[in-house]
Protein backbone atom coordinates (compact mmCIF):
# COMPACT_ATOMS: atom_id res chain seq x y z
CA MET A 1 -0.23 -2.61 -3.12
CA ALA A 2 -2.50 -0.64 -5.43
CA GLU A 3 -1.14 0.07 -8.89
CA LEU A 4 -0.53 3.69 -9.87
CA PHE A 5 -1.98 4.91 -13.20
CA ASN A 6 -1.60 8.20 -15.07
CA ILE A 7 -4.73 9.59 -16.75
CA TYR A 8 -4.30 12.36 -19.34
CA CYS A 9 -7.48 14.34 -20.13
CA ASP A 10 -8.26 16.64 -23.03
CA GLU A 11 -11.25 18.05 -24.88
CA SER A 12 -11.91 18.78 -28.54
CA CYS A 13 -13.29 22.24 -27.75
CA HIS A 14 -14.67 23.72 -24.58
CA LEU A 15 -16.29 26.87 -25.88
CA ILE A 16 -20.07 27.07 -26.03
CA HIS A 17 -20.16 29.12 -29.23
CA ASP A 18 -17.47 28.15 -31.69
CA ARG A 19 -17.60 26.63 -35.15
CA SER A 20 -18.11 23.06 -33.97
CA PRO A 21 -21.45 21.81 -32.64
CA VAL A 22 -19.81 18.64 -31.27
CA MET A 23 -17.63 18.38 -28.19
CA VAL A 24 -15.60 15.34 -27.19
CA LEU A 25 -14.03 14.84 -23.78
CA GLY A 26 -11.41 12.13 -23.77
CA CYS A 27 -8.77 10.52 -21.64
CA VAL A 28 -5.91 8.13 -22.17
CA TRP A 29 -4.45 6.17 -19.28
CA CYS A 30 -1.68 3.69 -18.58
CA PRO A 31 0.31 2.35 -15.64
CA ARG A 32 2.65 5.05 -14.29
CA ASP A 33 5.67 2.78 -14.60
CA ARG A 34 5.11 2.50 -18.37
CA VAL A 35 4.91 6.24 -19.11
CA ALA A 36 8.60 6.69 -19.99
CA GLU A 37 8.63 3.64 -22.27
CA ILE A 38 5.42 4.68 -24.05
CA SER A 39 6.63 8.28 -24.44
CA THR A 40 9.93 7.08 -25.89
CA ARG A 41 8.14 4.85 -28.39
CA LEU A 42 5.83 7.68 -29.48
CA ARG A 43 8.87 9.93 -30.06
CA GLU A 44 10.54 7.13 -32.06
CA ILE A 45 7.46 6.81 -34.28
CA LYS A 46 7.50 10.57 -34.83
CA ARG A 47 11.19 10.42 -35.84
CA GLU A 48 10.64 7.40 -38.10
CA CYS A 49 7.92 9.35 -39.91
CA GLY A 50 10.29 12.28 -40.45
CA LEU A 51 8.40 14.68 -38.21
CA VAL A 52 11.23 15.63 -35.84
CA ARG A 53 14.21 17.86 -36.56
CA ALA A 54 17.56 17.11 -34.93
CA GLY A 55 17.67 18.60 -31.45
CA ASP A 56 13.94 19.27 -31.06
CA TYR A 57 13.53 17.27 -27.86
CA ALA A 58 17.00 18.10 -26.53
CA GLU A 59 16.20 21.80 -26.80
CA GLY A 60 12.79 21.35 -25.19
CA ARG A 61 10.84 22.06 -28.38
CA LEU A 62 7.93 19.85 -29.24
CA PRO A 63 7.72 19.42 -33.05
CA PHE A 64 3.92 19.43 -32.94
CA GLU A 65 1.17 18.24 -30.68
CA LEU A 66 -0.73 15.15 -31.72
CA LYS A 67 -4.23 16.50 -32.35
CA TRP A 68 -7.25 14.24 -32.32
CA GLN A 69 -9.69 16.63 -33.99
CA LYS A 70 -8.16 16.54 -37.45
CA VAL A 71 -5.41 14.81 -39.41
CA SER A 72 -3.39 16.53 -42.10
CA PRO A 73 -2.61 14.38 -45.16
CA GLY A 74 1.13 14.91 -44.62
CA LYS A 75 0.93 13.30 -41.18
CA LEU A 76 -1.50 10.49 -42.01
CA ALA A 77 1.18 7.75 -41.89
CA TYR A 78 2.24 8.96 -38.45
CA TYR A 79 -1.33 8.91 -37.12
CA LEU A 80 -1.89 5.40 -38.48
CA ARG A 81 1.30 4.18 -36.78
CA VAL A 82 0.23 5.77 -33.48
CA VAL A 83 -3.21 4.15 -33.72
CA ASP A 84 -1.59 0.77 -34.45
CA TYR A 85 0.75 1.21 -31.48
CA PHE A 86 -2.16 2.16 -29.25
CA PHE A 87 -4.14 -0.96 -30.11
CA ASP A 88 -1.07 -3.20 -29.92
CA ASP A 89 -0.17 -2.09 -26.38
CA ASP A 90 -2.40 -3.68 -23.77
CA ASP A 91 -1.47 -1.04 -21.17
CA LEU A 92 -2.87 1.91 -23.16
CA HIS A 93 -6.56 2.70 -22.64
CA PHE A 94 -9.00 5.32 -23.93
CA ARG A 95 -12.42 6.62 -22.95
CA SER A 96 -14.44 9.50 -24.30
CA ILE A 97 -17.78 11.19 -23.97
CA ILE A 98 -19.34 12.76 -27.05
CA ILE A 99 -21.65 15.74 -26.72
CA PRO A 100 -23.33 15.82 -30.16
CA GLU A 101 -24.93 19.28 -29.93
CA LYS A 102 -23.36 21.48 -27.26
CA GLY A 103 -25.25 24.53 -28.54
CA VAL A 104 -28.58 23.26 -27.20
CA LEU A 105 -27.50 22.64 -23.61
CA ARG A 106 -30.02 23.97 -21.07
CA HIS A 107 -27.77 25.05 -18.22
CA LYS A 108 -30.40 27.25 -16.53
CA ASP A 109 -32.83 24.33 -16.33
CA PHE A 110 -30.29 22.52 -14.17
CA GLY A 111 -29.09 25.52 -12.14
CA GLN A 112 -25.57 25.45 -13.51
CA ASP A 113 -23.18 27.41 -15.68
CA HIS A 114 -21.18 25.98 -18.59
CA ASP A 115 -18.08 25.37 -16.46
CA THR A 116 -20.02 23.38 -13.85
CA TRP A 117 -21.57 21.30 -16.62
CA TYR A 118 -18.08 20.77 -18.07
CA TYR A 119 -16.83 19.46 -14.71
CA LYS A 120 -19.83 17.13 -14.48
CA MET A 121 -19.08 15.67 -17.91
CA CYS A 122 -15.42 15.19 -17.00
CA PHE A 123 -16.45 13.46 -13.80
CA CYS A 124 -18.79 11.15 -15.76
CA MET A 125 -15.90 10.27 -18.05
CA LEU A 126 -13.44 9.65 -15.21
CA GLU A 127 -15.90 7.85 -12.92
CA ALA A 128 -15.98 4.90 -15.33
CA VAL A 129 -12.16 4.77 -15.43
CA ILE A 130 -11.24 5.14 -11.77
CA ASP A 131 -11.18 1.94 -9.73
CA PRO A 132 -11.18 2.77 -5.98
CA ARG A 133 -8.74 -0.09 -5.37
CA GLN A 134 -6.07 1.65 -7.49
CA ARG A 135 -4.25 5.00 -7.37
CA TYR A 136 -4.26 7.69 -10.07
CA ASN A 137 -2.44 10.80 -11.24
CA VAL A 138 -5.06 12.73 -13.24
CA TYR A 139 -3.59 15.35 -15.60
CA LEU A 140 -6.11 17.93 -16.72
CA ASP A 141 -5.85 20.10 -19.79
CA MET A 142 -4.82 23.69 -19.11
CA TYR A 143 -8.43 24.84 -19.81
CA TRP A 144 -9.44 23.45 -16.44
CA PHE A 145 -7.14 25.96 -14.78
CA SER A 146 -8.20 28.93 -16.90
CA VAL A 147 -11.75 28.58 -15.61
CA ASN A 148 -12.57 28.70 -11.95
CA TRP A 149 -10.89 25.38 -11.09
CA SER A 150 -10.76 24.47 -7.45
CA PHE A 151 -10.62 21.21 -5.60
CA GLY A 152 -13.70 22.33 -3.65
CA ARG A 153 -15.59 22.68 -6.91
CA TRP A 154 -14.56 19.14 -7.93
CA VAL A 155 -15.94 17.80 -4.64
CA PHE A 156 -19.13 19.87 -5.15
CA VAL A 157 -19.66 18.48 -8.66
CA THR A 158 -18.81 14.89 -7.76
CA GLY A 159 -20.50 14.94 -4.37
CA ARG A 160 -17.42 13.45 -2.72
CA PRO A 161 -13.64 13.48 -2.69
CA SER A 162 -11.99 10.76 -4.74
CA PRO A 163 -9.63 8.63 -2.61
CA GLY A 164 -6.25 7.83 -4.12
CA VAL A 165 -6.47 10.43 -6.88
CA TRP A 166 -3.96 13.20 -7.65
CA ILE A 167 -5.32 16.03 -9.78
CA GLY A 168 -2.75 18.14 -11.60
CA LYS A 169 -2.01 20.38 -14.57
CA ASP A 170 -1.14 18.84 -17.92
CA SER A 171 1.14 21.69 -18.97
CA ARG A 172 2.15 19.54 -21.96
CA LEU A 173 3.45 16.99 -19.44
CA ARG A 174 6.84 18.65 -19.01
CA ARG A 175 6.38 18.78 -15.26
CA GLU A 176 4.06 17.25 -12.74
CA GLY A 177 2.34 20.20 -11.08
CA PHE A 178 -0.18 18.52 -8.84
CA ILE A 179 -2.78 20.73 -7.21
CA ALA A 180 -4.71 18.27 -5.07
CA TRP A 181 -4.25 14.93 -3.39
CA VAL A 182 -7.09 13.03 -1.81
CA PRO A 183 -5.71 10.38 0.57
């Protein structure tokens, strides 16, 4: 039986014109049956570093989101512990694509808009991760759903459906709102 993996995708910034010339698309993935254990350990590290108030998780509040664009000095110890945990756990994986100068993209030369280009870059990132012999839940950042996301557009950009892949909203991972399944 094929193993089921969860892939969590995010980007550093999706806007064409903002203060950062660089854009990074990244994903983290692990076996689905390890998600609860990994999530628990990450919450424990946050507590051990004094970054959680009593009741935060019980009341559904997230103390703060782990950002990968910048690290505040007050949270440096926490970030270092998370990085150590990541490299110590053989089931956690990471891939990214770096766009060094997003301001010089020539969308018109390729007959595309910025959103179509964005989908293409995400596909390039995921194509190297997805093994057709396995199954995947792919969680996309909410940005994907604020632009003209559609499963048809994914097939248009990729040129094919992706067998064994769920595509769903991240929504800070509080629920699994899948929007497409390709058998």
